[in-house]
Short mmCIF file of C-alpha atoms and ligand atoms in Angstrom, two decimals:
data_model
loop_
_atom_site.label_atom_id
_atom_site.label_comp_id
_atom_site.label_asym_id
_atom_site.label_seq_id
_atom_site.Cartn_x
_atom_site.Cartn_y
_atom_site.Cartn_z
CA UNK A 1 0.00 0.00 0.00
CA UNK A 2 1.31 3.38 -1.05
CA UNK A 3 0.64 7.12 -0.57
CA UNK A 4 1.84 8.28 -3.99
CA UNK A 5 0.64 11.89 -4.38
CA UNK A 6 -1.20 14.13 -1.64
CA UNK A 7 -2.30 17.47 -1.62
CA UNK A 8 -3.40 19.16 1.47
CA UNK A 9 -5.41 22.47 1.31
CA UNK A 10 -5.88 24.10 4.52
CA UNK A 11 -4.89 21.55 6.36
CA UNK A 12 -3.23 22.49 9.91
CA UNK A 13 -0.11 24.74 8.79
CA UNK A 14 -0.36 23.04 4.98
CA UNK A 15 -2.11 26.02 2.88
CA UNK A 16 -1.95 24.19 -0.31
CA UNK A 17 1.02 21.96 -0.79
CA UNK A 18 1.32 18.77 -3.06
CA UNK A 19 3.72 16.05 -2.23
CA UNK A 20 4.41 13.12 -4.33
CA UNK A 21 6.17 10.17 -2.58
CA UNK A 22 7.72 6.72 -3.84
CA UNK A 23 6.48 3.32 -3.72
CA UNK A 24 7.95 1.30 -0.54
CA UNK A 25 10.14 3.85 0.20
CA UNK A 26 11.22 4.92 3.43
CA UNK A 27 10.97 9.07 3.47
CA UNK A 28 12.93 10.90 6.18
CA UNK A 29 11.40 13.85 7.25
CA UNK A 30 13.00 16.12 9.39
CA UNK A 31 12.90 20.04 10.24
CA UNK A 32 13.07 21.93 13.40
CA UNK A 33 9.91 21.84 15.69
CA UNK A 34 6.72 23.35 15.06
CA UNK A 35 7.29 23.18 11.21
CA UNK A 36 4.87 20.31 10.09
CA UNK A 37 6.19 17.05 10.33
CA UNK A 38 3.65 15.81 12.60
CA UNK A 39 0.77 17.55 10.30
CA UNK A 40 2.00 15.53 7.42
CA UNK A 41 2.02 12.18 9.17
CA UNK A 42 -1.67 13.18 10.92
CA UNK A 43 -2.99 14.29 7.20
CA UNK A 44 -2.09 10.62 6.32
CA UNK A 45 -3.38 9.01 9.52
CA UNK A 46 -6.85 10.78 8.65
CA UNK A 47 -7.21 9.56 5.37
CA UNK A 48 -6.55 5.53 6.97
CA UNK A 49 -8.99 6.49 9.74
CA UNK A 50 -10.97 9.68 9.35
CA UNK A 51 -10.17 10.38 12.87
CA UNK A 52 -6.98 12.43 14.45
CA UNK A 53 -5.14 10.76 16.70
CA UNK A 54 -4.15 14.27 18.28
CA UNK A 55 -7.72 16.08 18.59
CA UNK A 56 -11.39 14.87 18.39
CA UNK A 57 -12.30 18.31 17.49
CA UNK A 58 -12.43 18.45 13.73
CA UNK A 59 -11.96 22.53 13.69
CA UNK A 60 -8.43 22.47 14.91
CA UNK A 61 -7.67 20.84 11.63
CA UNK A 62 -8.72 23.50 9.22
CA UNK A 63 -6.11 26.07 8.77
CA UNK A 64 -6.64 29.42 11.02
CA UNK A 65 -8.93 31.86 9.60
CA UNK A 66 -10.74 29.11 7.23
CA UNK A 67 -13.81 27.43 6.89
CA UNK A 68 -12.89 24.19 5.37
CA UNK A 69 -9.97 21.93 4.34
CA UNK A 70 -9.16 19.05 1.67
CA UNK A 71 -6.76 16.20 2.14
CA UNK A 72 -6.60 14.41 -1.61
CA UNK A 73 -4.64 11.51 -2.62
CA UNK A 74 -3.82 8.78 -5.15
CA UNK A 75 -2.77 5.33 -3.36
CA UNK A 76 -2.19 2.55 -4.65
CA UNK A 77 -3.93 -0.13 -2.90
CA UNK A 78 -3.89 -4.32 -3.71
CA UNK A 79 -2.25 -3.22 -7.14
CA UNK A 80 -5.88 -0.82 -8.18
CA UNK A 81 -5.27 2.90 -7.87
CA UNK A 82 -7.61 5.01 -6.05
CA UNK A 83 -8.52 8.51 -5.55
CA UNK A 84 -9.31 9.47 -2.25
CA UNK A 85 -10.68 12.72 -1.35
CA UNK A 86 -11.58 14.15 2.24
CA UNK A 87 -13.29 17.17 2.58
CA UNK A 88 -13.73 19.02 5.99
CA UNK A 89 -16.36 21.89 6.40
CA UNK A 90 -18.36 23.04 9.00
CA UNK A 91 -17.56 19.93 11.64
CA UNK A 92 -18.28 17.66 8.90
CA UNK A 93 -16.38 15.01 6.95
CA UNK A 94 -17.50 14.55 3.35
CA UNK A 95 -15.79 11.58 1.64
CA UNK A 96 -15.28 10.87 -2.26
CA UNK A 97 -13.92 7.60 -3.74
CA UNK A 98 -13.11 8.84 -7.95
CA UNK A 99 -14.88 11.86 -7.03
CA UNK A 100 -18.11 10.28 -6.14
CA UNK A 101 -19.47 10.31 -2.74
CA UNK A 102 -19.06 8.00 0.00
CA UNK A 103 -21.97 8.18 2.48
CA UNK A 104 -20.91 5.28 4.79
CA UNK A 105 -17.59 5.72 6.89
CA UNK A 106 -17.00 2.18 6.75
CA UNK A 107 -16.52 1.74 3.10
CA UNK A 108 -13.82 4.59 3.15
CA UNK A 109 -12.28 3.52 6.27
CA UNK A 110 -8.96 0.89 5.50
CA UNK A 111 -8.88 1.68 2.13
CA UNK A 112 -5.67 3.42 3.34
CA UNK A 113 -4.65 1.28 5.95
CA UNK A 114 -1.52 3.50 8.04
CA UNK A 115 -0.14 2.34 11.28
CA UNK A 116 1.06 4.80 13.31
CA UNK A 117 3.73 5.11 15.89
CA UNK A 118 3.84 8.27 17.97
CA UNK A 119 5.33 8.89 21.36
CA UNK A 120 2.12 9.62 23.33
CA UNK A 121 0.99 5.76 22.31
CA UNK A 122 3.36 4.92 25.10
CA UNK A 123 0.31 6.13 27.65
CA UNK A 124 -1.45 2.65 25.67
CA UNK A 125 0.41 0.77 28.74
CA UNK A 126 -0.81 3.31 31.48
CA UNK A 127 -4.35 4.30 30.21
CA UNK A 128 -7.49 2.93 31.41
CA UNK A 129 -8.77 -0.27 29.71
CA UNK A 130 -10.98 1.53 27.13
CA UNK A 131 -7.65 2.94 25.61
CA UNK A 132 -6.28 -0.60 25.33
CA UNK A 133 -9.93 -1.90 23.66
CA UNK A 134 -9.59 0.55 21.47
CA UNK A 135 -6.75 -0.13 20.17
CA UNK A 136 -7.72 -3.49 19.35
CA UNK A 137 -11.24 -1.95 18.28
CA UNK A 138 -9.28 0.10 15.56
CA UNK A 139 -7.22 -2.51 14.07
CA UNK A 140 -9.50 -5.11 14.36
CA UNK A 141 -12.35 -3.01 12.31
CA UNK A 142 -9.68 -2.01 9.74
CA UNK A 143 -9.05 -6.17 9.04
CA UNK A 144 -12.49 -7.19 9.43
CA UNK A 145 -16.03 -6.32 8.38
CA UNK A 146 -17.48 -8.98 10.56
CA UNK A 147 -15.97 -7.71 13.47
CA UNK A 148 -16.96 -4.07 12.79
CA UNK A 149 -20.73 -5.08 12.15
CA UNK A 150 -20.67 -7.21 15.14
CA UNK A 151 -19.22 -4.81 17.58
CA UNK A 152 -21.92 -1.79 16.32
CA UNK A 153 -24.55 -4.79 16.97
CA UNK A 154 -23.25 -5.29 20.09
CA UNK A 155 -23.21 -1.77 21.55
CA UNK A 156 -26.50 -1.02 20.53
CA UNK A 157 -27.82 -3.90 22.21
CA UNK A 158 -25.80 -3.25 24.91
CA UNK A 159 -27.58 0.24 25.36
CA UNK A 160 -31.65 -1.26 24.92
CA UNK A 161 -30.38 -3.40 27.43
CA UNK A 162 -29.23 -1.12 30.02
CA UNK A 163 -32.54 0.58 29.18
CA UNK A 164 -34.75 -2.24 30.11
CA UNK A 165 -33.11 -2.03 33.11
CA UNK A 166 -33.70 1.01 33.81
CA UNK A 167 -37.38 0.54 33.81
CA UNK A 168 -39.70 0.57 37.32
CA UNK A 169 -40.89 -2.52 35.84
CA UNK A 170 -38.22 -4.45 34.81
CA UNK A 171 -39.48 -6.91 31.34
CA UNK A 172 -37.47 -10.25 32.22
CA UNK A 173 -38.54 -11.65 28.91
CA UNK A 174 -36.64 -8.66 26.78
CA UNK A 175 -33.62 -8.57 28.72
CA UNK A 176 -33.57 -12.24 28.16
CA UNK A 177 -33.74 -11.54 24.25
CA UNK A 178 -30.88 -9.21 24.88
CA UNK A 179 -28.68 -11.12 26.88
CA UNK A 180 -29.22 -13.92 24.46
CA UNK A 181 -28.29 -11.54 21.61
CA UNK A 182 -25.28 -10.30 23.39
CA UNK A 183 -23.80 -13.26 23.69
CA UNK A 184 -23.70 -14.31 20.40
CA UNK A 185 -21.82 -11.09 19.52
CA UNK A 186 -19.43 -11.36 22.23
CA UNK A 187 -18.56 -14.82 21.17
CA UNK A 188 -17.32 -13.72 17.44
CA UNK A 189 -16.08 -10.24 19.04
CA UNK A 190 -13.94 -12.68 21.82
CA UNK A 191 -12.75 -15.24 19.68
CA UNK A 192 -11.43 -12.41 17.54
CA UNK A 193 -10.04 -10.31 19.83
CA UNK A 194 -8.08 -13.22 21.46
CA UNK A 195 -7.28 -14.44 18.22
CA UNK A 196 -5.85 -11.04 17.38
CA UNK A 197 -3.63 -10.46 20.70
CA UNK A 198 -2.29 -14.43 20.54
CA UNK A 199 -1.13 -13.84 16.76
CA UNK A 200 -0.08 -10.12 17.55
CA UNK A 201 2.31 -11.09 20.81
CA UNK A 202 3.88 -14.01 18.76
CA UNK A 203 4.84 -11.95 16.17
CA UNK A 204 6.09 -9.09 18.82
CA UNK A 205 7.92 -11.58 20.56
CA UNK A 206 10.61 -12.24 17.65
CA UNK A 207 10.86 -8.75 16.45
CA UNK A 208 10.84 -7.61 20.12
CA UNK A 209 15.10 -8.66 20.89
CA UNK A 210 16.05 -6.54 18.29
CA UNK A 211 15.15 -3.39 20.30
CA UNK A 212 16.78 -5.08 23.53
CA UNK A 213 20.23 -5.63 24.77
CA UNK A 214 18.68 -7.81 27.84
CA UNK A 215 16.86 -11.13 27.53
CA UNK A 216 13.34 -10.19 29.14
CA UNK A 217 10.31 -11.77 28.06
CA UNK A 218 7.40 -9.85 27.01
CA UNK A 219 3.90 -11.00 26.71
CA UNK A 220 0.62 -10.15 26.19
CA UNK A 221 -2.90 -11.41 27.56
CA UNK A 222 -6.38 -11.23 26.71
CA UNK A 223 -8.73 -10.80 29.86
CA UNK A 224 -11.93 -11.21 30.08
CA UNK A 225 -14.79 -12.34 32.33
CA UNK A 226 -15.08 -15.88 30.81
CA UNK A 227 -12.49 -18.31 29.88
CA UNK A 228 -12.41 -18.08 25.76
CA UNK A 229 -12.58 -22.17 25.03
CA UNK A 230 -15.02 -24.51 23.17
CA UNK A 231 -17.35 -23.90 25.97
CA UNK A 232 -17.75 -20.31 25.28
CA UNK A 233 -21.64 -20.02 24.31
CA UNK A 234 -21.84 -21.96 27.81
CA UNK A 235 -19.57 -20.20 30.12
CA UNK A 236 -21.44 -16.98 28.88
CA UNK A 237 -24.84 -18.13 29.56
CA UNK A 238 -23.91 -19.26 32.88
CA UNK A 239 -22.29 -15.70 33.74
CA UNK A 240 -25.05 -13.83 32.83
CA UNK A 241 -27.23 -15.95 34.67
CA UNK A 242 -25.15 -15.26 37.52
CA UNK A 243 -24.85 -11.85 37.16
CA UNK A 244 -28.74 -11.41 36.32
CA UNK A 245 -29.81 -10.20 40.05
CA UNK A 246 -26.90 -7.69 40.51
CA UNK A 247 -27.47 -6.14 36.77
CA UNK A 248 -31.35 -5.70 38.16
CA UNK A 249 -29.94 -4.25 41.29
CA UNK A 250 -27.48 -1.76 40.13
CA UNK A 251 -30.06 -0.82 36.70
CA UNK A 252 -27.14 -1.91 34.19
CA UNK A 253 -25.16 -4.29 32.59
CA UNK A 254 -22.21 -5.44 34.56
CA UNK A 255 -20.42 -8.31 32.74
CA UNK A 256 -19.45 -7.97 28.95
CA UNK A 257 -16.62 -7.63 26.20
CA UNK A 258 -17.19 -3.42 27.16
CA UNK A 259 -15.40 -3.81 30.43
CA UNK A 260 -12.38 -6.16 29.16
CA UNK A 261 -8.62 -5.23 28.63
CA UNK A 262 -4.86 -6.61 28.00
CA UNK A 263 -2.38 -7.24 30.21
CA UNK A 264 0.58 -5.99 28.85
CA UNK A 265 3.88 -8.23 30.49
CA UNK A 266 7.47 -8.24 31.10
CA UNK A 267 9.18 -10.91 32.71
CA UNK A 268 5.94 -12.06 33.87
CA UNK A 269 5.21 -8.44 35.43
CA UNK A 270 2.55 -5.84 34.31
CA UNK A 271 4.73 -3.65 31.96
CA UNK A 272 3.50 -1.15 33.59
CA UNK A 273 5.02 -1.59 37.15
CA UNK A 274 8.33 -2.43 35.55
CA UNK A 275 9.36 -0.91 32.39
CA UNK A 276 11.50 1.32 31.55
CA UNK A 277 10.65 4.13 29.07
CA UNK A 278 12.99 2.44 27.00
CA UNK A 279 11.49 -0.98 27.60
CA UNK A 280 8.08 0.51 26.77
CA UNK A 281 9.37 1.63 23.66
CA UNK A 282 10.22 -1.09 22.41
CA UNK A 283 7.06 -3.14 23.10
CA UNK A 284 5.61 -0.77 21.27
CA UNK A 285 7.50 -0.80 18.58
CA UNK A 286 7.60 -4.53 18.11
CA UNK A 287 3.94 -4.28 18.37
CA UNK A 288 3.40 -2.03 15.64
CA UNK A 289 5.52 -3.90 13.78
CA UNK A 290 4.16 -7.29 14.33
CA UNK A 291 0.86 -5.95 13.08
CA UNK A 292 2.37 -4.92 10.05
CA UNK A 293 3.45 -8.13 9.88
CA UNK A 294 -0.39 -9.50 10.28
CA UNK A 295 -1.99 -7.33 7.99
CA UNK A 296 0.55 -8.44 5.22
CA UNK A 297 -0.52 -12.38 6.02
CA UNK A 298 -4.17 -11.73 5.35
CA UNK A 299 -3.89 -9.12 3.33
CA UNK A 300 -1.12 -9.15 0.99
CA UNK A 301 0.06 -5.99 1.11
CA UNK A 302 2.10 -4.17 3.94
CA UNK A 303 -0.15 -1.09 5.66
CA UNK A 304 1.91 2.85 5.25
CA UNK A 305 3.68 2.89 8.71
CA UNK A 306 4.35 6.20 10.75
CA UNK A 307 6.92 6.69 12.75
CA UNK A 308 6.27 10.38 14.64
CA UNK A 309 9.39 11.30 16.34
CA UNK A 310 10.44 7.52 17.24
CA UNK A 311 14.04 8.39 16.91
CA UNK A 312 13.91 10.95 19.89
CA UNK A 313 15.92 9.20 22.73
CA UNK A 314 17.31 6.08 20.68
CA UNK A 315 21.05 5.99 20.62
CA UNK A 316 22.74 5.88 17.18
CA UNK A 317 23.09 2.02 17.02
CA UNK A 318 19.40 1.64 18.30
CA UNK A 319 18.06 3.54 14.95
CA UNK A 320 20.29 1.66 12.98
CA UNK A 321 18.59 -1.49 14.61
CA UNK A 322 15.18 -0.09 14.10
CA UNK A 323 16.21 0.78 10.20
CA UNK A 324 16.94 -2.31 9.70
CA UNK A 325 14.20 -4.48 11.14
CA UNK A 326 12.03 -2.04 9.04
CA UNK A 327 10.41 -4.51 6.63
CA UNK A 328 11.23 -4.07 3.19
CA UNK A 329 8.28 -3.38 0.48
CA UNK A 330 6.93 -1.29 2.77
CA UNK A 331 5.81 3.01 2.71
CA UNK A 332 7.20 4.46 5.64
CA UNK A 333 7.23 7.70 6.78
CA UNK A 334 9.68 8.99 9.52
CA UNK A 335 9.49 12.16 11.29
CA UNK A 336 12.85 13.46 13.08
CA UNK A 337 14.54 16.65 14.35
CA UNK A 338 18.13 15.36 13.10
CA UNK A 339 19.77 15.08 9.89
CA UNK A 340 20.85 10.78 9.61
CA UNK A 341 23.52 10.10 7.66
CA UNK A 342 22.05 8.29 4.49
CA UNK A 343 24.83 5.37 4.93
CA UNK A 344 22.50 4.07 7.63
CA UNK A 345 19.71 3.50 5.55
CA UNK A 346 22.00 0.64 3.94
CA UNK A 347 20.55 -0.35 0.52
CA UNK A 348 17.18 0.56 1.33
CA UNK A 349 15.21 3.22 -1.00
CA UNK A 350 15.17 6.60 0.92
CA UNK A 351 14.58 10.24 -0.04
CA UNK A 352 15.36 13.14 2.16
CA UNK A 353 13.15 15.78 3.07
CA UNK A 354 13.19 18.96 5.03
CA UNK A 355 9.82 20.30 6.54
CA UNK A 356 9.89 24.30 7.25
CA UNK A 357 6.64 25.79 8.21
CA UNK A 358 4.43 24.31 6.48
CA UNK A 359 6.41 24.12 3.13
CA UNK A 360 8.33 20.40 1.87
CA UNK A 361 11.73 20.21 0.19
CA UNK A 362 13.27 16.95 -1.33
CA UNK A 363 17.06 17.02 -0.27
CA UNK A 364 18.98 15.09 -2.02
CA UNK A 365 21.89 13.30 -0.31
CA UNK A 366 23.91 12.23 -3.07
CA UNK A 367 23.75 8.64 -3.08
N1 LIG B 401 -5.28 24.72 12.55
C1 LIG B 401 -4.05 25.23 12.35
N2 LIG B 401 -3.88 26.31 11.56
C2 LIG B 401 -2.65 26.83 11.35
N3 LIG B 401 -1.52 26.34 11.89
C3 LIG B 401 -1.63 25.27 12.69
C4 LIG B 401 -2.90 24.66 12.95
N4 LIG B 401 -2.69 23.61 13.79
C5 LIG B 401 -1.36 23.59 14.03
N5 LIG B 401 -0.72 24.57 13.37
C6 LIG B 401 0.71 24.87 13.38
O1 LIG B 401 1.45 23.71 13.02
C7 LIG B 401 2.71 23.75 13.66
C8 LIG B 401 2.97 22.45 14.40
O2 LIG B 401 3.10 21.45 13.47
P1 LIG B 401 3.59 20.02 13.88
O3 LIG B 401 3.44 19.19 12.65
O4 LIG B 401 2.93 19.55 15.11
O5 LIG B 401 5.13 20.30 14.20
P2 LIG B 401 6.39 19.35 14.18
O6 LIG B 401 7.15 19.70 12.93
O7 LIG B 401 7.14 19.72 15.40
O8 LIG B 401 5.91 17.95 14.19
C9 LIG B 401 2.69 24.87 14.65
O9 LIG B 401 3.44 25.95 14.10
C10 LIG B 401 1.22 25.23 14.75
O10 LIG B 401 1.01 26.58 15.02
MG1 LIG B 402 5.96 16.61 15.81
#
């Protein structure tokens, strides 16, 4: 998957700037602070998942002293090339596949499929649980339209349900319908979710010694309320049943996939309790790049990865290590204060640029 051309209008510090970047190319941007790098990488992000991951208030996207902006693009996705156009205005997001509209998020979001990594997605380890969900929420509804339909199901059951107990008069026979209904989305939305964090730790744990002088272990666990076996349909009815008289006590829903989260481990330990910032850094990273890795297997094509500032307190022979475990065929984007000497890049495609207010330069390093 590949960003080819984009052209931002009124977009954060961007007034109207085209960019056109290679296929499976690593591009180095760098620039002093404040200039745009992380605008570039967000314009990108947006397109992959018509959200920021830096505000939820649409407005502080559109330039100062504007009303609306554009983020278009050509990508080339599974080999097709599309034309993707965002438009912004007035708090609202108007979409456009070839220039025709796009009414439903869903069928515009993952058409660009970006991972990002950006320093605050360190806090994933420290958050509440909803961060954590979320983050398995996002990727999970970018690789499957099962899982997306199930989980909207889900929630708005969820909410009737919570209703119905809300009543004076509490209808057994409906919340019965709903717990019933429940629990045959949290079975699909479990067995994926597990699915996803068993495949997604394996694949961390082999990139993860790369990033680490010291032999810890890391590992990473699905929790939930119910053990996730061939029993599941069973070991949910019999939880709900349990739960049944405190849900009618308290007026809501107290057991289900809503409440669940991932333990996170080092050496057996919550990360958490025992990382370093280093440490936690390089979980991350290995789990951003072991999803790469899983999108690739059932896709067949390796999402645009972000890397916001991940240089900032690596040592010179930890960015080499990082360069290289980079997987090839791949769009990447890197954002960084400091020049790199181009020799560490190896054999690897890589352009140069500089990023100064607003305004993108190719460099070129002479290789
Ligand atoms: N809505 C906006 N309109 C105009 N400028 C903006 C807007 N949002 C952010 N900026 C400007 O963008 C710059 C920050 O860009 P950013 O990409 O975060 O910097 P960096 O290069 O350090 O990553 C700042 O100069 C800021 O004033
Ligand atoms: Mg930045």
């Amino acid at each position: 998957m590949n960003v080819n051309q984009l052209k931002l209008i009124h977009f954060r510090n961007y007034e109207n700037t085209s960019f056109s970047f290679d296929s499976n190319c690593i591009h180095y941007l760098y620039g002093k602070n404040a200039q745009g790098k992380t605008n570039l990488i967000e314009a990108i992000y947006f397109l992959s998942h018509l959200h920021s991951f830096r505000t939820n208030q649409l407005s502080s996207l559109v330039m100062k002293e504007n009303e609306s902006l554009i983020i278009e693009a050509k990508v080339e996705s599974n080999k097709q090339n599309e034309h993707l156009k965002v438009v912004v205005s007035h708090h609202k997001k108007h979409l456009f596949r070839f220039l025709n509209p796009v009414n439903k998020y869903s069928d515009f979001v993952g058409i660009v499929n970006a991972i990002l990594f950006c320093p605050d997605d360190m806090m994933i380890f420290s958050q509440s649980p909803k961060f954590r969900r979320r983050f398995i929420d996002m990727e999970l509804i970018k690789l499957s339209k099962t899982y997306t339909t199930t989980l909207s199901h889900y929630q708005k059951i969820l909410k009737e349900r919570n209703l119905a107990l809300k009543q004076n008069e509490i209808n057994d026979a409906l919340i019965d319908i709903y717990t019933d209904q429940m629990i045959q989305d949290e079975k699909i939305i479990l067995n994926q979710r597990n699915h996803f964090i068993e495949q997604l730790i394996l694949k961390a744990k082999q990139i993860y010694p790369f990033f680490s002088s010291e032999k810890e272990i890391i590992d990473a666990k699905y929790e939930t309320f119910v053990s996730i076996d061939d029993d599941l349909e069973e070991n949910l009815i019999h939880a709900y049943q349990k739960s049944l008289a405190k849900d009618k006590l308290y007026h809501q829903t107290n057991l289900g996939i809503h409440k669940d989260d991932i333990q996170f481990l080092l050496n057996g330990s919550n990360i958490n309790d025992v990382a370093s910032q280093g440490q936690k850094r390089s979980f991350l990273l290995a789990l951003k790049l072991g999803l790469a890795q899983i999108i690739y297997e059932k896709s067949h094509q390796y999402p645009i990865l972000l890397l916001d500032d991940v240089f900032s307190e690596l040592d010179d022979i930890r960015k080499k290590q990082l360069i290289q475990k980079l997987p090839l065929n791949m769009q990447i984007f890197i954002t960084t204060t400091e020049w790199m000497d181009p020799s560490s890049f190896g054999s690897r495609p890589v352009k140069f640029y500089k990023i100064e207010k607003g305004s993108i330069k190719e460099v070129d390093h002479g290789r």
